[in-house]
Amino acid sequence: MTMKVSKKNILKIVIVLVIAFVVFNVFNYLSGFVYVLWDINKGNQRLTRLICETDYQALLKACRELSRRVTTGDLEPNQYRVRLDPHPEASSFPQEILDLKPTFVRLYKDRKVRIELHGGFLNYGVTAYPEDYQYDPNLHYNEKQLIPGLWYYDDDYRDKNPKHQKRIDALIQKGKMRQIEENVPSVSDGNNDP
């Protein structure tokens, strides 16, 4: 038994497939756009938490704990996803780091630790250096010191966006003032030494 398919039926099938394709892509585009807006808002919350609410000294200590774990071989120098599709080892990271809900934590052979709160077009986070790290400001021109050893980095800050730089500087000042008011030790404007 053979079935004849008319040109009219083929045209109907093609039209339905094209409409389904268009609807699917429009939905994906709109849902992606909504996600980006939502993620920007969450990113701003994470940024404020990092700069204004985090105990810098406790975060530096937590990063240096991870650094020591690299030195002892307990952790490999690697990039560990934390927020989305987390790496199994990430659950063992200090709570001060997990509370920031970073995208990933990157551990380097030179014992440097980078916490990326947002990648892509909103690339920012902190870099923690070990006590004996030889810091070269020429290699780290997009960083802003929070305390000796802990530096904030941000692509927009590096790109010299004056409005953004002013906003970040104000947030950092607010965070330092909060820590001074709460008598958190070792908070100062510092210099270029990590």
mmCIF file of C-alpha atoms in Angstrom:
data_model
loop_
_atom_site.group_PDB
_atom_site.id
_atom_site.type_symbol
_atom_site.label_atom_id
_atom_site.label_comp_id
_atom_site.label_asym_id
_atom_site.label_seq_id
_atom_site.Cartn_x
_atom_site.Cartn_y
_atom_site.Cartn_z
ATOM 1 C CA MET A 1 0.000 0.000 0.000
ATOM 2 C CA THR A 2 1.526 3.282 -1.095
ATOM 3 C CA MET A 3 0.322 6.629 -0.023
ATOM 4 C CA LYS A 4 0.407 9.625 -2.298
ATOM 5 C CA VAL A 5 1.538 12.863 -0.734
ATOM 6 C CA SER A 6 0.267 15.892 -2.505
ATOM 7 C CA LYS A 7 2.182 19.113 -2.987
ATOM 8 C CA LYS A 8 -0.428 20.802 -0.824
ATOM 9 C CA ASN A 9 0.289 18.443 2.119
ATOM 10 C CA ILE A 10 4.058 18.881 1.726
ATOM 11 C CA LEU A 11 3.603 22.658 1.807
ATOM 12 C CA LYS A 12 1.518 22.375 5.011
ATOM 13 C CA ILE A 13 4.210 20.224 6.664
ATOM 14 C CA VAL A 14 6.962 22.662 5.656
ATOM 15 C CA ILE A 15 4.970 25.640 6.981
ATOM 16 C CA VAL A 16 4.337 23.872 10.313
ATOM 17 C CA LEU A 17 8.055 22.992 10.616
ATOM 18 C CA VAL A 18 9.121 26.563 9.814
ATOM 19 C CA ILE A 19 6.669 27.994 12.357
ATOM 20 C CA ALA A 20 7.856 25.487 14.991
ATOM 21 C CA PHE A 21 11.482 26.386 14.228
ATOM 22 C CA VAL A 22 10.807 30.135 14.514
ATOM 23 C CA VAL A 23 8.796 29.770 17.743
ATOM 24 C CA PHE A 24 11.493 27.554 19.273
ATOM 25 C CA ASN A 25 14.291 30.009 18.396
ATOM 26 C CA VAL A 26 12.353 33.064 19.569
ATOM 27 C CA PHE A 27 11.641 31.291 22.872
ATOM 28 C CA ASN A 28 15.322 30.362 23.257
ATOM 29 C CA TYR A 29 16.411 33.928 22.473
ATOM 30 C CA LEU A 30 13.938 35.464 24.913
ATOM 31 C CA SER A 31 14.723 32.970 27.678
ATOM 32 C CA GLY A 32 18.454 33.619 27.133
ATOM 33 C CA PHE A 33 17.856 37.371 27.348
ATOM 34 C CA VAL A 34 15.838 36.978 30.566
ATOM 35 C CA TYR A 35 18.602 34.762 32.002
ATOM 36 C CA VAL A 36 21.261 37.374 31.174
ATOM 37 C CA LEU A 37 19.231 40.092 32.925
ATOM 38 C CA TRP A 38 18.688 37.809 35.930
ATOM 39 C CA ASP A 39 22.380 36.872 36.009
ATOM 40 C CA ILE A 40 23.471 40.527 35.826
ATOM 41 C CA ASN A 41 21.298 41.234 38.869
ATOM 42 C CA LYS A 42 22.719 38.199 40.719
ATOM 43 C CA GLY A 43 26.195 39.273 39.602
ATOM 44 C CA ASN A 44 25.679 42.703 41.146
ATOM 45 C CA GLN A 45 24.576 41.029 44.378
ATOM 46 C CA ARG A 46 27.691 38.803 44.347
ATOM 47 C CA LEU A 47 29.882 41.850 43.636
ATOM 48 C CA THR A 48 28.411 43.758 46.576
ATOM 49 C CA ARG A 49 28.767 40.697 48.830
ATOM 50 C CA LEU A 50 32.417 40.306 47.803
ATOM 51 C CA ILE A 51 33.495 43.918 48.185
ATOM 52 C CA CYS A 52 31.240 45.251 50.937
ATOM 53 C CA GLU A 53 30.269 42.291 53.105
ATOM 54 C CA THR A 54 33.171 39.837 52.959
ATOM 55 C CA ASP A 55 35.806 39.715 55.687
ATOM 56 C CA TYR A 56 38.881 40.223 53.494
ATOM 57 C CA GLN A 57 41.248 38.701 56.030
ATOM 58 C CA ALA A 58 39.113 35.559 56.428
ATOM 59 C CA LEU A 59 38.852 35.217 52.634
ATOM 60 C CA LEU A 60 42.622 35.596 52.227
ATOM 61 C CA LYS A 61 43.163 32.963 54.926
ATOM 62 C CA ALA A 62 40.727 30.596 53.149
ATOM 63 C CA CYS A 63 42.520 31.116 49.825
ATOM 64 C CA ARG A 64 45.881 30.475 51.415
ATOM 65 C CA GLU A 65 44.479 27.254 52.880
ATOM 66 C CA LEU A 66 43.694 26.118 49.321
ATOM 67 C CA SER A 67 47.176 27.236 48.305
ATOM 68 C CA ARG A 68 48.685 25.030 51.026
ATOM 69 C CA ARG A 69 46.558 22.106 49.812
ATOM 70 C CA VAL A 70 48.112 22.538 46.362
ATOM 71 C CA THR A 71 51.587 22.560 47.932
ATOM 72 C CA THR A 72 50.904 19.335 49.845
ATOM 73 C CA GLY A 73 49.396 17.624 46.792
ATOM 74 C CA ASP A 74 45.897 17.422 48.316
ATOM 75 C CA LEU A 75 44.607 19.490 45.366
ATOM 76 C CA GLU A 76 45.901 19.775 41.822
ATOM 77 C CA PRO A 77 46.519 23.144 40.191
ATOM 78 C CA ASN A 78 43.334 23.361 38.145
ATOM 79 C CA GLN A 79 40.139 25.275 37.523
ATOM 80 C CA TYR A 80 37.358 24.000 39.805
ATOM 81 C CA ARG A 81 33.770 24.837 38.864
ATOM 82 C CA VAL A 82 31.726 25.767 41.931
ATOM 83 C CA ARG A 83 28.332 27.277 41.088
ATOM 84 C CA LEU A 84 27.252 25.442 37.924
ATOM 85 C CA ASP A 85 28.077 21.753 37.496
ATOM 86 C CA PRO A 86 30.427 21.818 40.509
ATOM 87 C CA HIS A 87 33.646 19.835 40.587
ATOM 88 C CA PRO A 88 33.521 17.132 43.317
ATOM 89 C CA GLU A 89 36.514 18.688 45.141
ATOM 90 C CA ALA A 90 34.795 22.102 45.321
ATOM 91 C CA SER A 91 32.579 20.986 48.210
ATOM 92 C CA SER A 92 35.723 20.704 50.367
ATOM 93 C CA PHE A 93 36.672 24.367 49.829
ATOM 94 C CA PRO A 94 36.512 26.717 52.838
ATOM 95 C CA GLN A 95 33.068 28.137 53.544
ATOM 96 C CA GLU A 96 34.305 31.738 53.097
ATOM 97 C CA ILE A 97 34.904 30.904 49.430
ATOM 98 C CA LEU A 98 31.715 28.895 48.910
ATOM 99 C CA ASP A 99 29.624 31.701 50.447
ATOM 100 C CA LEU A 100 30.650 33.948 47.526
ATOM 101 C CA LYS A 101 29.015 31.474 45.086
ATOM 102 C CA PRO A 102 31.821 31.801 42.538
ATOM 103 C CA THR A 103 31.625 30.447 39.017
ATOM 104 C CA PHE A 104 34.974 28.783 39.566
ATOM 105 C CA VAL A 105 38.126 28.788 41.665
ATOM 106 C CA ARG A 106 41.424 28.483 39.827
ATOM 107 C CA LEU A 107 44.445 27.144 41.702
ATOM 108 C CA TYR A 108 47.865 27.834 40.182
ATOM 109 C CA LYS A 109 51.208 26.042 40.493
ATOM 110 C CA ASP A 110 52.724 29.218 41.962
ATOM 111 C CA ARG A 111 50.122 28.916 44.796
ATOM 112 C CA LYS A 112 48.081 31.888 43.582
ATOM 113 C CA VAL A 113 44.299 31.452 43.951
ATOM 114 C CA ARG A 114 41.770 33.191 41.706
ATOM 115 C CA ILE A 115 38.084 33.291 42.569
ATOM 116 C CA GLU A 116 35.993 34.146 39.502
ATOM 117 C CA LEU A 117 32.562 35.424 40.472
ATOM 118 C CA HIS A 118 31.467 36.017 36.921
ATOM 119 C CA GLY A 119 33.062 35.251 33.608
ATOM 120 C CA GLY A 120 32.410 36.330 30.067
ATOM 121 C CA PHE A 121 31.260 39.913 29.676
ATOM 122 C CA LEU A 122 31.213 40.585 33.454
ATOM 123 C CA ASN A 123 34.625 39.168 34.296
ATOM 124 C CA TYR A 124 35.506 39.945 37.931
ATOM 125 C CA GLY A 125 36.628 38.360 41.176
ATOM 126 C CA VAL A 126 39.615 38.273 43.508
ATOM 127 C CA THR A 127 43.134 36.937 43.359
ATOM 128 C CA ALA A 128 44.904 35.841 46.531
ATOM 129 C CA TYR A 129 48.676 35.584 46.648
ATOM 130 C CA PRO A 130 50.809 33.476 48.997
ATOM 131 C CA GLU A 131 52.819 35.294 51.669
ATOM 132 C CA ASP A 132 56.099 35.101 49.737
ATOM 133 C CA TYR A 133 54.725 35.882 46.255
ATOM 134 C CA GLN A 134 56.881 38.230 44.154
ATOM 135 C CA TYR A 135 54.215 40.636 42.930
ATOM 136 C CA ASP A 136 54.893 42.489 39.665
ATOM 137 C CA PRO A 137 52.382 45.354 39.181
ATOM 138 C CA ASN A 138 53.199 45.443 35.463
ATOM 139 C CA LEU A 139 51.680 41.968 35.102
ATOM 140 C CA HIS A 140 48.637 42.762 37.250
ATOM 141 C CA TYR A 141 47.499 46.135 35.961
ATOM 142 C CA ASN A 142 43.781 45.332 36.218
ATOM 143 C CA GLU A 143 43.859 44.599 39.942
ATOM 144 C CA LYS A 144 42.910 46.782 42.890
ATOM 145 C CA GLN A 145 44.265 45.864 46.311
ATOM 146 C CA LEU A 146 41.701 45.105 49.009
ATOM 147 C CA ILE A 147 44.326 44.176 51.638
ATOM 148 C CA PRO A 148 47.930 43.057 51.244
ATOM 149 C CA GLY A 149 47.753 39.696 49.470
ATOM 150 C CA LEU A 150 44.143 40.011 48.250
ATOM 151 C CA TRP A 151 43.368 41.881 45.041
ATOM 152 C CA TYR A 152 40.109 42.598 43.235
ATOM 153 C CA TYR A 153 40.186 42.274 39.429
ATOM 154 C CA ASP A 154 37.669 43.429 36.894
ATOM 155 C CA ASP A 155 37.862 43.773 33.098
ATOM 156 C CA ASP A 156 35.820 46.995 33.081
ATOM 157 C CA TYR A 157 38.080 48.464 35.749
ATOM 158 C CA ARG A 158 41.134 47.542 33.696
ATOM 159 C CA ASP A 159 39.596 49.038 30.556
ATOM 160 C CA LYS A 160 39.501 52.372 32.386
ATOM 161 C CA ASN A 161 35.737 52.838 32.368
ATOM 162 C CA PRO A 162 35.638 55.940 34.651
ATOM 163 C CA LYS A 163 32.050 55.464 35.824
ATOM 164 C CA HIS A 164 32.709 51.821 36.681
ATOM 165 C CA GLN A 165 36.052 52.599 38.354
ATOM 166 C CA LYS A 166 34.360 55.216 40.532
ATOM 167 C CA ARG A 167 31.618 52.729 41.502
ATOM 168 C CA ILE A 168 34.132 49.973 42.356
ATOM 169 C CA ASP A 169 36.387 52.367 44.306
ATOM 170 C CA ALA A 170 33.360 53.523 46.331
ATOM 171 C CA LEU A 171 32.335 49.908 47.045
ATOM 172 C CA ILE A 172 35.887 49.025 48.115
ATOM 173 C CA GLN A 173 36.019 52.068 50.398
ATOM 174 C CA LYS A 174 32.643 51.090 51.876
ATOM 175 C CA GLY A 175 33.889 47.527 52.452
ATOM 176 C CA LYS A 176 37.076 48.735 54.136
ATOM 177 C CA MET A 177 35.133 51.151 56.338
ATOM 178 C CA ARG A 178 32.738 48.376 57.382
ATOM 179 C CA GLN A 179 35.677 46.191 58.349
ATOM 180 C CA ILE A 180 37.339 49.005 60.285
ATOM 181 C CA GLU A 181 34.060 49.668 62.123
ATOM 182 C CA GLU A 182 33.821 45.954 62.946
ATOM 183 C CA ASN A 183 37.485 45.930 64.059
ATOM 184 C CA VAL A 184 38.556 43.389 61.468
ATOM 185 C CA PRO A 185 42.371 43.186 61.728
ATOM 186 C CA SER A 186 44.765 44.102 58.900
ATOM 187 C CA VAL A 187 42.444 46.272 56.836
ATOM 188 C CA SER A 188 44.232 49.229 55.312
ATOM 189 C CA ASP A 189 44.509 51.056 52.042
ATOM 190 C CA GLY A 190 47.830 49.253 51.625
ATOM 191 C CA ASN A 191 50.294 49.642 48.835
ATOM 192 C CA ASN A 192 51.196 47.514 45.835
ATOM 193 C CA ASP A 193 52.590 44.604 47.846
ATOM 194 C CA PRO A 194 50.376 41.514 47.981
#
